[in-house]
mmCIF file of C-alpha atoms and ligand atoms in Angstrom:
data_model
loop_
_atom_site.group_PDB
_atom_site.id
_atom_site.type_symbol
_atom_site.label_atom_id
_atom_site.label_comp_id
_atom_site.label_asym_id
_atom_site.label_seq_id
_atom_site.Cartn_x
_atom_site.Cartn_y
_atom_site.Cartn_z
ATOM 1 C CA MET A 1 -5.364 13.519 -34.068
ATOM 2 C CA SER A 2 -3.093 14.715 -31.281
ATOM 3 C CA ALA A 3 -0.189 12.520 -30.133
ATOM 4 C CA LYS A 4 -0.737 9.983 -27.374
ATOM 5 C CA LEU A 5 0.676 10.534 -23.939
ATOM 6 C CA LYS A 6 2.925 7.600 -23.140
ATOM 7 C CA VAL A 7 2.649 6.578 -19.487
ATOM 8 C CA ALA A 8 4.928 4.092 -17.742
ATOM 9 C CA GLY A 9 3.391 2.793 -14.512
ATOM 10 C CA VAL A 10 5.790 1.163 -12.071
ATOM 11 C CA VAL A 11 4.930 -1.463 -9.455
ATOM 12 C CA GLY A 12 7.075 -3.738 -7.330
ATOM 13 C CA ALA A 13 5.513 -4.950 -4.122
ATOM 14 C CA ARG A 14 2.172 -6.317 -2.969
ATOM 15 C CA PRO A 15 0.618 -3.054 -1.748
ATOM 16 C CA ASN A 16 1.322 -1.430 -5.139
ATOM 17 C CA PHE A 17 -0.904 -3.759 -7.101
ATOM 18 C CA MET A 18 -4.262 -2.607 -5.738
ATOM 19 C CA LYS A 19 -3.169 0.985 -6.378
ATOM 20 C CA ILE A 20 -2.127 0.612 -10.015
ATOM 21 C CA GLY A 21 -5.075 -1.665 -10.930
ATOM 22 C CA PRO A 22 -7.814 0.987 -11.195
ATOM 23 C CA LEU A 23 -5.501 3.493 -12.872
ATOM 24 C CA ALA A 24 -4.315 0.991 -15.484
ATOM 25 C CA ALA A 25 -7.933 0.062 -16.229
ATOM 26 C CA GLU A 26 -8.995 3.697 -16.593
ATOM 27 C CA LEU A 27 -6.040 4.643 -18.799
ATOM 28 C CA GLU A 28 -6.785 1.673 -21.020
ATOM 29 C CA LYS A 29 -10.306 3.016 -21.564
ATOM 30 C CA HIS A 30 -8.777 6.124 -23.135
ATOM 31 C CA THR A 31 -6.507 4.660 -25.775
ATOM 32 C CA GLU A 32 -7.089 7.704 -27.982
ATOM 33 C CA ASP A 33 -5.206 9.816 -25.416
ATOM 34 C CA PHE A 34 -2.883 7.423 -23.618
ATOM 35 C CA GLU A 35 -0.518 4.566 -24.244
ATOM 36 C CA PHE A 36 0.085 2.666 -21.014
ATOM 37 C CA VAL A 37 3.086 0.473 -20.272
ATOM 38 C CA LEU A 38 3.314 -1.504 -17.022
ATOM 39 C CA VAL A 39 6.740 -2.134 -15.503
ATOM 40 C CA HIS A 40 7.190 -4.593 -12.613
ATOM 41 C CA THR A 41 10.444 -4.320 -10.693
ATOM 42 C CA GLY A 42 10.175 -7.816 -9.182
ATOM 43 C CA GLN A 43 10.635 -6.578 -5.585
ATOM 44 C CA HIS A 44 7.992 -9.131 -4.610
ATOM 45 C CA TYR A 45 8.190 -12.393 -6.495
ATOM 46 C CA ASP A 46 6.527 -15.213 -4.507
ATOM 47 C CA PRO A 47 3.337 -16.265 -6.338
ATOM 48 C CA LEU A 48 1.266 -15.560 -3.209
ATOM 49 C CA MET A 49 2.715 -12.063 -2.860
ATOM 50 C CA ASN A 50 2.464 -11.306 -6.531
ATOM 51 C CA ASP A 51 0.867 -13.367 -9.334
ATOM 52 C CA ILE A 52 -2.416 -13.972 -7.536
ATOM 53 C CA PHE A 53 -3.017 -10.202 -7.300
ATOM 54 C CA PHE A 54 -2.619 -9.704 -11.023
ATOM 55 C CA SER A 55 -5.089 -12.448 -11.831
ATOM 56 C CA GLN A 56 -7.664 -11.580 -9.158
ATOM 57 C CA LEU A 57 -7.519 -7.831 -9.667
ATOM 58 C CA ASP A 58 -7.728 -8.222 -13.390
ATOM 59 C CA ILE A 59 -4.505 -6.302 -13.998
ATOM 60 C CA ARG A 60 -2.871 -7.064 -17.306
ATOM 61 C CA LYS A 61 0.503 -8.797 -17.211
ATOM 62 C CA PRO A 62 3.426 -6.391 -16.841
ATOM 63 C CA ASP A 63 4.956 -5.467 -20.191
ATOM 64 C CA ILE A 64 8.400 -5.390 -18.645
ATOM 65 C CA HIS A 65 9.725 -7.298 -15.648
ATOM 66 C CA LEU A 66 13.020 -6.263 -14.049
ATOM 67 C CA GLY A 67 13.286 -9.316 -11.777
ATOM 68 C CA VAL A 68 15.303 -7.590 -9.040
ATOM 69 C CA GLY A 69 14.144 -9.689 -6.045
ATOM 70 C CA SER A 70 15.174 -9.146 -2.423
ATOM 71 C CA GLY A 71 18.280 -7.558 -0.943
ATOM 72 C CA SER A 72 19.407 -4.850 1.440
ATOM 73 C CA HIS A 73 17.744 -1.483 0.882
ATOM 74 C CA ALA A 74 20.722 -0.126 -1.044
ATOM 75 C CA GLU A 75 21.071 -3.274 -3.102
ATOM 76 C CA GLN A 76 17.386 -3.483 -3.969
ATOM 77 C CA THR A 77 17.090 0.243 -4.725
ATOM 78 C CA ALA A 78 20.248 0.236 -6.844
ATOM 79 C CA LYS A 79 19.172 -2.819 -8.834
ATOM 80 C CA ILE A 80 15.786 -1.254 -9.566
ATOM 81 C CA MET A 81 17.452 1.992 -10.631
ATOM 82 C CA LEU A 82 19.857 0.222 -12.989
ATOM 83 C CA GLY A 83 17.074 -1.861 -14.511
ATOM 84 C CA PHE A 84 14.534 0.916 -14.755
ATOM 85 C CA GLU A 85 16.971 3.447 -16.203
ATOM 86 C CA LYS A 86 17.580 1.202 -19.206
ATOM 87 C CA VAL A 87 13.864 0.636 -19.671
ATOM 88 C CA ALA A 88 12.986 4.318 -19.295
ATOM 89 C CA VAL A 89 15.619 5.351 -21.846
ATOM 90 C CA GLU A 90 14.341 2.773 -24.331
ATOM 91 C CA LEU A 91 10.647 3.452 -23.760
ATOM 92 C CA ALA A 92 11.026 7.223 -23.491
ATOM 93 C CA PRO A 93 7.657 7.729 -21.765
ATOM 94 C CA HIS A 94 6.286 11.250 -21.311
ATOM 95 C CA LEU A 95 5.203 10.358 -17.791
ATOM 96 C CA VAL A 96 6.261 7.903 -15.100
ATOM 97 C CA VAL A 97 3.610 7.078 -12.505
ATOM 98 C CA VAL A 98 4.688 5.588 -9.189
ATOM 99 C CA VAL A 99 2.363 4.494 -6.399
ATOM 100 C CA GLY A 100 2.685 4.068 -2.633
ATOM 101 C CA ASP A 101 5.905 4.114 -0.670
ATOM 102 C CA VAL A 102 7.926 0.960 -1.259
ATOM 103 C CA ASN A 103 11.543 0.844 -2.416
ATOM 104 C CA SER A 104 10.403 0.378 -6.015
ATOM 105 C CA THR A 105 8.444 3.652 -5.776
ATOM 106 C CA MET A 106 11.442 5.703 -4.714
ATOM 107 C CA ALA A 107 13.936 3.999 -7.036
ATOM 108 C CA ALA A 108 11.770 4.601 -10.103
ATOM 109 C CA ALA A 109 11.114 8.185 -8.997
ATOM 110 C CA LEU A 110 14.840 8.917 -8.819
ATOM 111 C CA VAL A 111 15.426 7.482 -12.278
ATOM 112 C CA ALA A 112 12.515 9.332 -13.888
ATOM 113 C CA SER A 113 13.403 12.699 -12.485
ATOM 114 C CA LYS A 114 17.102 12.399 -13.368
ATOM 115 C CA LEU A 115 16.107 11.539 -16.928
ATOM 116 C CA GLY A 116 13.903 14.634 -17.011
ATOM 117 C CA ILE A 117 10.702 12.604 -17.376
ATOM 118 C CA VAL A 118 7.584 14.036 -15.745
ATOM 119 C CA LEU A 119 6.876 12.135 -12.528
ATOM 120 C CA ALA A 120 3.497 11.593 -10.893
ATOM 121 C CA HIS A 121 3.069 10.073 -7.442
ATOM 122 C CA VAL A 122 -0.214 8.447 -6.480
ATOM 123 C CA GLU A 123 -0.727 8.443 -2.673
ATOM 124 C CA ALA A 124 1.452 11.496 -2.157
ATOM 125 C CA GLY A 125 1.676 13.480 1.059
ATOM 126 C CA LEU A 126 1.450 10.727 3.678
ATOM 127 C CA ARG A 127 3.805 11.364 6.602
ATOM 128 C CA SER A 128 4.403 9.372 9.771
ATOM 129 C CA ARG A 129 7.197 11.770 10.771
ATOM 130 C CA ASP A 130 9.159 8.692 11.779
ATOM 131 C CA ARG A 131 12.315 8.380 9.737
ATOM 132 C CA ARG A 132 13.096 4.992 11.245
ATOM 133 C CA MET A 133 10.546 3.685 8.743
ATOM 134 C CA PRO A 134 12.070 3.026 5.325
ATOM 135 C CA GLU A 135 8.720 3.954 3.773
ATOM 136 C CA GLU A 136 8.899 7.462 5.273
ATOM 137 C CA ILE A 137 12.209 8.071 3.485
ATOM 138 C CA ASN A 138 10.680 6.694 0.298
ATOM 139 C CA ARG A 139 7.691 9.023 0.648
ATOM 140 C CA ILE A 140 9.765 12.149 1.293
ATOM 141 C CA VAL A 141 12.146 11.514 -1.605
ATOM 142 C CA THR A 142 9.369 10.588 -4.039
ATOM 143 C CA ASP A 143 7.210 13.592 -3.157
ATOM 144 C CA THR A 144 10.136 15.991 -3.346
ATOM 145 C CA LEU A 145 10.896 14.833 -6.876
ATOM 146 C CA SER A 146 7.332 14.561 -8.184
ATOM 147 C CA ASP A 147 5.842 17.000 -10.677
ATOM 148 C CA ILE A 148 2.261 15.901 -10.004
ATOM 149 C CA LEU A 149 1.243 14.770 -6.522
ATOM 150 C CA PHE A 150 -2.070 12.897 -6.300
ATOM 151 C CA THR A 151 -3.151 12.975 -2.671
ATOM 152 C CA PRO A 152 -5.682 10.828 -0.795
ATOM 153 C CA THR A 153 -6.811 13.330 1.884
ATOM 154 C CA PRO A 154 -6.769 17.065 2.658
ATOM 155 C CA LEU A 155 -4.220 16.387 5.402
ATOM 156 C CA ALA A 156 -1.805 15.010 2.817
ATOM 157 C CA ASP A 157 -2.120 18.326 0.928
ATOM 158 C CA GLU A 158 -1.294 20.197 4.108
ATOM 159 C CA ASN A 159 1.782 18.033 4.690
ATOM 160 C CA LEU A 160 3.078 18.791 1.205
ATOM 161 C CA LEU A 161 2.368 22.522 1.411
ATOM 162 C CA ALA A 162 4.185 22.649 4.761
ATOM 163 C CA GLU A 163 7.234 21.171 3.026
ATOM 164 C CA GLY A 164 7.181 23.931 0.435
ATOM 165 C CA ILE A 165 5.704 21.951 -2.441
ATOM 166 C CA GLU A 166 3.845 24.230 -4.852
ATOM 167 C CA ARG A 167 0.064 24.104 -4.638
ATOM 168 C CA SER A 168 -0.186 23.787 -8.421
ATOM 169 C CA LYS A 169 1.538 20.402 -8.306
ATOM 170 C CA ILE A 170 -0.915 18.941 -5.772
ATOM 171 C CA CYS A 171 -4.221 17.296 -6.748
ATOM 172 C CA LEU A 172 -6.532 15.934 -4.094
ATOM 173 C CA VAL A 173 -8.111 12.896 -5.738
ATOM 174 C CA GLY A 174 -8.852 10.503 -2.856
ATOM 175 C CA ASN A 175 -7.727 7.028 -1.915
ATOM 176 C CA ILE A 176 -7.167 4.824 -4.954
ATOM 177 C CA MET A 177 -6.961 1.607 -2.940
ATOM 178 C CA ILE A 178 -10.604 2.103 -2.044
ATOM 179 C CA ASP A 179 -11.448 2.076 -5.788
ATOM 180 C CA THR A 180 -10.192 -1.500 -5.837
ATOM 181 C CA LEU A 181 -11.948 -2.410 -2.611
ATOM 182 C CA ILE A 182 -15.298 -1.098 -3.836
ATOM 183 C CA ARG A 183 -14.940 -2.847 -7.177
ATOM 184 C CA PHE A 184 -14.154 -6.251 -5.651
ATOM 185 C CA LEU A 185 -16.261 -6.222 -2.498
ATOM 186 C CA LYS A 186 -19.149 -8.230 -3.976
ATOM 187 C CA LEU A 187 -16.854 -10.802 -5.510
ATOM 188 C CA ALA A 188 -15.048 -11.148 -2.174
ATOM 189 C CA ALA A 189 -18.333 -11.609 -0.315
ATOM 190 C CA ASN A 190 -19.022 -14.710 -2.408
ATOM 191 C CA ARG A 191 -15.740 -16.368 -1.451
ATOM 192 C CA PRO A 192 -15.992 -19.232 1.025
ATOM 193 C CA ALA A 193 -12.833 -18.084 2.877
ATOM 194 C CA VAL A 194 -14.458 -17.606 6.282
ATOM 195 C CA ARG A 195 -16.359 -20.897 6.360
ATOM 196 C CA SER A 196 -13.597 -22.932 4.803
ATOM 197 C CA LEU A 197 -11.375 -21.969 7.733
ATOM 198 C CA GLY A 198 -14.115 -23.195 10.065
ATOM 199 C CA LEU A 199 -14.911 -19.651 11.250
ATOM 200 C CA GLU A 200 -18.134 -17.764 11.915
ATOM 201 C CA PRO A 201 -18.702 -14.193 10.677
ATOM 202 C CA GLY A 202 -17.819 -11.847 13.541
ATOM 203 C CA GLY A 203 -16.240 -14.700 15.464
ATOM 204 C CA TYR A 204 -12.525 -14.281 14.822
ATOM 205 C CA GLY A 205 -9.679 -11.774 14.634
ATOM 206 C CA LEU A 206 -7.510 -11.359 11.550
ATOM 207 C CA VAL A 207 -3.789 -10.728 12.016
ATOM 208 C CA THR A 208 -0.976 -9.515 9.735
ATOM 209 C CA LEU A 209 2.551 -8.535 10.750
ATOM 210 C CA HIS A 210 5.608 -7.765 8.651
ATOM 211 C CA ARG A 211 7.262 -4.512 9.644
ATOM 212 C CA PRO A 212 10.974 -4.780 10.438
ATOM 213 C CA ALA A 213 10.421 -2.784 13.670
ATOM 214 C CA ASN A 214 8.050 -5.543 14.858
ATOM 215 C CA VAL A 215 9.498 -8.719 13.418
ATOM 216 C CA ASP A 216 13.256 -8.223 13.235
ATOM 217 C CA HIS A 217 13.911 -8.058 17.001
ATOM 218 C CA PRO A 218 13.158 -11.302 18.885
ATOM 219 C CA ASP A 219 12.292 -9.391 22.116
ATOM 220 C CA VAL A 220 9.704 -7.254 20.388
ATOM 221 C CA LEU A 221 8.363 -10.163 18.351
ATOM 222 C CA GLY A 222 8.192 -12.279 21.534
ATOM 223 C CA GLY A 223 5.975 -9.678 23.259
ATOM 224 C CA ILE A 224 3.670 -9.516 20.273
ATOM 225 C CA VAL A 225 3.401 -13.309 20.045
ATOM 226 C CA GLU A 226 2.633 -13.440 23.768
ATOM 227 C CA ALA A 227 -0.199 -10.961 23.190
ATOM 228 C CA PHE A 228 -1.583 -13.048 20.310
ATOM 229 C CA LEU A 229 -1.522 -16.181 22.473
ATOM 230 C CA ARG A 230 -3.467 -14.418 25.221
ATOM 231 C CA VAL A 231 -6.023 -12.869 22.875
ATOM 232 C CA ALA A 232 -6.502 -16.245 21.156
ATOM 233 C CA GLU A 233 -7.793 -17.670 24.436
ATOM 234 C CA GLU A 234 -10.810 -15.367 24.033
ATOM 235 C CA LEU A 235 -11.177 -15.117 20.249
ATOM 236 C CA PRO A 236 -9.787 -17.353 17.484
ATOM 237 C CA LEU A 237 -7.104 -15.590 15.457
ATOM 238 C CA VAL A 238 -6.259 -16.151 11.804
ATOM 239 C CA PHE A 239 -2.697 -15.015 11.133
ATOM 240 C CA THR A 240 -1.700 -14.672 7.474
ATOM 241 C CA VAL A 241 2.062 -14.801 7.713
ATOM 242 C CA HIS A 242 4.364 -12.719 5.461
ATOM 243 C CA PRO A 243 7.503 -14.616 4.266
ATOM 244 C CA ARG A 244 9.759 -12.293 6.243
ATOM 245 C CA THR A 245 7.754 -12.961 9.424
ATOM 246 C CA VAL A 246 7.835 -16.743 8.920
ATOM 247 C CA LYS A 247 11.627 -16.564 8.774
ATOM 248 C CA MET A 248 11.891 -14.417 11.894
ATOM 249 C CA LEU A 249 9.350 -16.486 13.886
ATOM 250 C CA LYS A 250 11.232 -19.665 13.061
ATOM 251 C CA ALA A 251 14.656 -18.147 13.757
ATOM 252 C CA SER A 252 13.556 -16.957 17.195
ATOM 253 C CA GLY A 253 11.772 -20.180 18.205
ATOM 254 C CA LEU A 254 8.360 -18.453 18.274
ATOM 255 C CA TYR A 255 6.734 -20.338 15.422
ATOM 256 C CA THR A 256 6.076 -23.543 17.361
ATOM 257 C CA PRO A 257 4.275 -21.930 20.342
ATOM 258 C CA LEU A 258 2.009 -20.061 17.946
ATOM 259 C CA GLU A 259 1.415 -23.109 15.793
ATOM 260 C CA SER A 260 0.557 -25.216 18.842
ATOM 261 C CA GLU A 261 -2.037 -22.776 20.215
ATOM 262 C CA PRO A 262 -5.463 -24.145 19.206
ATOM 263 C CA GLY A 263 -6.905 -20.617 18.971
ATOM 264 C CA VAL A 264 -4.360 -19.530 16.355
ATOM 265 C CA ARG A 265 -4.505 -20.481 12.671
ATOM 266 C CA LEU A 266 -1.256 -19.734 10.863
ATOM 267 C CA ILE A 267 -1.843 -19.499 7.131
ATOM 268 C CA GLU A 268 0.131 -18.376 4.083
ATOM 269 C CA PRO A 269 -0.431 -14.904 2.619
ATOM 270 C CA LEU A 270 -3.865 -14.781 0.992
ATOM 271 C CA GLY A 271 -4.928 -13.418 -2.349
ATOM 272 C CA TYR A 272 -6.809 -10.123 -2.441
ATOM 273 C CA LEU A 273 -10.332 -11.564 -2.537
ATOM 274 C CA ASP A 274 -9.934 -14.026 0.298
ATOM 275 C CA PHE A 275 -8.185 -11.470 2.464
ATOM 276 C CA LEU A 276 -10.949 -8.976 1.820
ATOM 277 C CA ALA A 277 -13.571 -11.644 2.595
ATOM 278 C CA LEU A 278 -11.872 -12.376 5.921
ATOM 279 C CA MET A 279 -11.388 -8.713 6.766
ATOM 280 C CA LYS A 280 -15.015 -7.846 6.065
ATOM 281 C CA GLU A 281 -16.400 -10.425 8.513
ATOM 282 C CA ALA A 282 -13.748 -10.116 11.231
ATOM 283 C CA LYS A 283 -14.517 -9.038 14.784
ATOM 284 C CA MET A 284 -11.289 -7.083 14.624
ATOM 285 C CA VAL A 285 -8.080 -6.808 12.660
ATOM 286 C CA ILE A 286 -4.643 -6.622 14.245
ATOM 287 C CA THR A 287 -1.979 -5.377 11.846
ATOM 288 C CA ASP A 288 1.088 -3.256 11.215
ATOM 289 C CA SER A 289 0.236 -2.666 7.565
ATOM 290 C CA GLY A 290 -0.442 0.773 6.127
ATOM 291 C CA GLY A 291 -3.208 -0.068 3.675
ATOM 292 C CA ILE A 292 -5.136 -2.331 6.040
ATOM 293 C CA GLN A 293 -5.650 0.627 8.395
ATOM 294 C CA GLU A 294 -7.507 2.302 5.535
ATOM 295 C CA GLU A 295 -9.420 -0.747 4.356
ATOM 296 C CA THR A 296 -10.730 -1.498 7.859
ATOM 297 C CA THR A 297 -11.769 2.136 8.248
ATOM 298 C CA TYR A 298 -13.733 1.923 5.004
ATOM 299 C CA LEU A 299 -15.303 -1.384 6.084
ATOM 300 C CA ARG A 300 -15.940 -0.083 9.650
ATOM 301 C CA ILE A 301 -14.084 -3.015 11.190
ATOM 302 C CA PRO A 302 -12.145 -2.231 14.402
ATOM 303 C CA CYS A 303 -8.396 -2.206 13.764
ATOM 304 C CA LEU A 304 -5.525 -2.340 16.237
ATOM 305 C CA THR A 305 -2.324 -1.106 14.626
ATOM 306 C CA LEU A 306 0.895 -2.369 16.171
ATOM 307 C CA ARG A 307 2.816 0.852 15.648
ATOM 308 C CA GLU A 308 3.548 4.013 17.588
ATOM 309 C CA ASN A 309 2.581 6.340 14.769
ATOM 310 C CA THR A 310 0.816 6.307 11.459
ATOM 311 C CA GLU A 311 1.060 8.188 8.186
ATOM 312 C CA ARG A 312 -2.714 7.712 7.930
ATOM 313 C CA PRO A 313 -4.010 9.629 11.000
ATOM 314 C CA GLU A 314 -7.467 10.083 9.464
ATOM 315 C CA THR A 315 -8.058 6.389 10.152
ATOM 316 C CA ILE A 316 -7.737 7.259 13.845
ATOM 317 C CA SER A 317 -9.565 10.592 13.949
ATOM 318 C CA GLN A 318 -12.370 9.573 11.567
ATOM 319 C CA GLY A 319 -12.080 5.801 11.304
ATOM 320 C CA THR A 320 -11.893 2.601 13.321
ATOM 321 C CA ASN A 321 -8.146 2.507 13.869
ATOM 322 C CA LEU A 322 -6.268 2.608 17.158
ATOM 323 C CA LEU A 323 -2.491 2.677 17.623
ATOM 324 C CA VAL A 324 -1.359 0.219 20.273
ATOM 325 C CA GLY A 325 2.427 0.035 19.802
ATOM 326 C CA HIS A 326 4.016 -3.375 20.283
ATOM 327 C CA GLY A 327 3.801 -3.872 24.035
ATOM 328 C CA CYS A 328 1.993 -7.051 25.049
ATOM 329 C CA GLU A 329 -0.256 -5.541 27.763
ATOM 330 C CA LYS A 330 -1.628 -2.707 25.664
ATOM 331 C CA ILE A 331 -2.404 -5.037 22.749
ATOM 332 C CA VAL A 332 -4.228 -7.476 25.020
ATOM 333 C CA THR A 333 -6.170 -4.742 26.865
ATOM 334 C CA GLU A 334 -7.429 -3.106 23.685
ATOM 335 C CA ALA A 335 -8.231 -6.427 22.013
ATOM 336 C CA LEU A 336 -10.254 -7.551 25.030
ATOM 337 C CA ARG A 337 -12.141 -4.271 24.933
ATOM 338 C CA ILE A 338 -13.181 -4.910 21.340
ATOM 339 C CA ILE A 339 -14.094 -8.510 22.136
ATOM 340 C CA GLY A 340 -16.226 -7.135 24.992
ATOM 341 C CA GLY A 341 -18.141 -4.972 22.506
ATOM 342 C CA GLU A 342 -16.397 -1.608 22.991
ATOM 343 C CA SER A 343 -15.116 -0.517 19.620
ATOM 344 C CA LYS A 344 -14.759 2.572 17.472
ATOM 345 C CA LYS A 345 -17.539 2.952 14.932
ATOM 346 C CA GLY A 346 -15.806 5.304 12.499
ATOM 347 C CA GLY A 347 -17.285 7.351 9.658
ATOM 348 C CA GLU A 348 -16.945 8.068 5.953
ATOM 349 C CA LEU A 349 -13.922 9.771 4.438
ATOM 350 C CA GLU A 350 -14.227 12.319 1.683
ATOM 351 C CA PHE A 351 -13.215 11.101 -1.797
ATOM 352 C CA TRP A 352 -12.853 7.485 -0.714
ATOM 353 C CA ASP A 353 -15.576 6.779 -3.211
ATOM 354 C CA GLY A 354 -14.321 4.501 -5.975
ATOM 355 C CA LYS A 355 -13.810 7.353 -8.452
ATOM 356 C CA VAL A 356 -10.185 8.168 -7.805
ATOM 357 C CA ALA A 357 -8.748 6.695 -11.012
ATOM 358 C CA LEU A 358 -11.340 8.655 -12.973
ATOM 359 C CA ARG A 359 -10.206 11.898 -11.339
ATOM 360 C CA ILE A 360 -6.537 11.102 -11.951
ATOM 361 C CA VAL A 361 -7.068 10.431 -15.639
ATOM 362 C CA ALA A 362 -9.145 13.617 -16.021
ATOM 363 C CA GLU A 363 -6.334 15.573 -14.403
ATOM 364 C CA LEU A 364 -3.702 13.987 -16.638
ATOM 365 C CA LYS A 365 -5.748 14.999 -19.678
ATOM 366 C CA LYS A 366 -5.860 18.579 -18.416
ATOM 367 C CA ARG A 367 -2.106 18.588 -17.931
ATOM 368 C CA LYS A 368 -1.326 16.769 -21.175
ATOM 369 C CA ASP A 369 0.406 19.720 -22.871
ATOM 370 C CA MET A 370 2.642 20.381 -19.890
ATOM 371 C CA ILE A 371 3.520 16.684 -19.590
ATOM 372 C CA MET A 372 4.323 16.346 -23.293
ATOM 373 C CA ALA A 373 6.342 19.570 -23.540
ATOM 374 C CA PRO A 374 10.040 18.987 -24.307
ATOM 375 C CA ALA A 375 12.205 18.591 -21.193
ATOM 376 C CA ALA A 376 14.328 21.566 -22.227
ATOM 377 C CA GLU A 377 11.246 23.800 -21.925
ATOM 378 C CA ARG A 378 9.854 22.268 -18.753
ATOM 379 C CA LEU A 379 13.102 22.113 -16.867
ATOM 380 C CA ALA A 380 14.656 25.444 -17.874
ATOM 381 C CA PRO A 381 15.552 27.373 -14.727
ATOM 382 C CA GLU A 382 13.708 30.594 -14.075
ATOM 383 C CA VAL A 383 15.836 33.540 -15.092
ATOM 384 C CA GLN A 384 17.358 35.128 -11.989
ATOM 385 C CA VAL A 385 17.861 38.871 -12.135
HETATM 386 C C1 LIG B 401 7.712 -4.265 1.443
HETATM 387 C C2 LIG B 401 7.630 -2.740 1.630
HETATM 388 C C3 LIG B 401 6.590 -2.434 2.678
HETATM 389 C C4 LIG B 401 5.271 -3.086 2.379
HETATM 390 C C5 LIG B 401 5.506 -4.585 2.210
HETATM 391 C C6 LIG B 401 4.253 -5.353 1.923
HETATM 392 C C7 LIG B 401 9.746 -1.530 1.328
HETATM 393 C C8 LIG B 401 10.797 -0.784 2.025
HETATM 394 N N1 LIG B 401 8.887 -2.204 2.108
HETATM 395 O O1 LIG B 401 8.170 -4.812 2.655
HETATM 396 O O2 LIG B 401 6.384 -1.025 2.718
HETATM 397 O O3 LIG B 401 4.361 -2.832 3.424
HETATM 398 O O4 LIG B 401 6.433 -4.758 1.141
HETATM 399 O O5 LIG B 401 4.535 -6.717 1.927
HETATM 400 O O6 LIG B 401 9.678 -1.480 0.123
HETATM 401 N N2 LIG B 401 10.271 -12.007 0.562
HETATM 402 C C9 LIG B 401 9.928 -13.241 0.060
HETATM 403 N N3 LIG B 401 9.143 -13.265 -1.061
HETATM 404 C C10 LIG B 401 8.702 -12.139 -1.681
HETATM 405 C C11 LIG B 401 9.085 -10.888 -1.161
HETATM 406 C C12 LIG B 401 9.853 -10.837 -0.038
HETATM 407 O O7 LIG B 401 10.295 -14.268 0.590
HETATM 408 O O8 LIG B 401 7.987 -12.240 -2.695
HETATM 409 C C13 LIG B 401 11.081 -11.952 1.799
HETATM 410 C C14 LIG B 401 12.552 -11.863 1.515
HETATM 411 O O9 LIG B 401 13.215 -12.564 2.514
HETATM 412 C C15 LIG B 401 12.860 -10.400 1.689
HETATM 413 C C16 LIG B 401 11.862 -9.984 2.765
HETATM 414 O O10 LIG B 401 10.708 -10.803 2.522
HETATM 415 O O11 LIG B 401 14.172 -10.170 2.048
HETATM 416 C C17 LIG B 401 11.478 -8.556 2.717
HETATM 417 O O12 LIG B 401 11.021 -8.179 1.417
HETATM 418 P P1 LIG B 401 11.116 -6.659 0.935
HETATM 419 O O13 LIG B 401 10.542 -6.510 -0.416
HETATM 420 O O14 LIG B 401 12.497 -6.148 1.155
HETATM 421 O O15 LIG B 401 10.226 -5.887 1.990
HETATM 422 P P2 LIG B 401 8.831 -6.249 2.687
HETATM 423 O O16 LIG B 401 9.101 -6.573 4.112
HETATM 424 O O17 LIG B 401 8.025 -7.226 1.892
#
């Protein structure tokens, strides 16, 4: 029997969990070929941002927890690197798999590549071309260092090729988050989330907001809140509030006006199933999240994204997404249009089909010999003559 390929998967923050879930499950079906170890950095730690996803998405408990918590970017990244370096040396995996674009993704990528461990990035090749976004830096660094780049769309391949990444490293597999969505859609549909909030299917808007560019500046946040208050006069809004946003709303005196508006329901972050249930029946979604742009496109629910750019442009060209920035008037105008019945219908995206984890595992099997080759062989420089 040939040796098993030891894979360390790394997660840290909420949007990572729905990306590692399907891959962990698929790797665990192939125990003759793979040994899978799950490492959680602890970037997100509140039960509602964390534990509930593991239980609902049926992801096994992390084998190792680094418990790093919050901090400045440098502090958080450094703590993850220190913690993960120790773990990676002890575990000595053949392959580290990172997902998405959060600080945990980049920190683990740096550690793996400096230790000479083969690095795979799931959701490679996304680019907003806006380096004010911490995630864009995380994406560029992670992709530059990765040995295997699993991409969600053909455009992501093009982005990587344009940056000089070798074609042989790139594998177009599709969008892994949609694997999770497809798997849990039925279960979500049975949740009473919509009715228990006193809402009617198609009769409310769902709101999320957490990006520093939107929530960290009281002027910007004030304009957005003003827009929500105006839209809520026409359509009830359910706002699931990220911990960072709660802090900023309270600090800038904007929490009370929102809380007092009868058309606005402020609620804590929801688990995956309830959020999916609410998203699926919403008249529209207003968000600044990355993944929600994709989920609404898959579900064909109109989405207004409070950003000036997106690393997921296919959701605009082929989906239901529209960028509206963070100016009050534009948000209100576009929301009223949707409420009035004018909305993008969207279409299907290639490879967003629930089989992404399958394709990744097949590809890892094909590349097993390369991945398990000694670092001295893999990393030897080409002889220059
Ligand atoms: C992180 C990701 C972002 C992702 C988002 C999803 C980075 C750079 N950003 O942003 O890409 O879209 O997760 O939520 O990695 N906090 C809590 N409890 C928690 C986690 C955070 O209270 O469990 C608060 C803390 O005050 C913390 C702040 O939220 O300082 C920000 O957390 P952090 O992990 O730095 O970034 P997010 O804004 O969550």
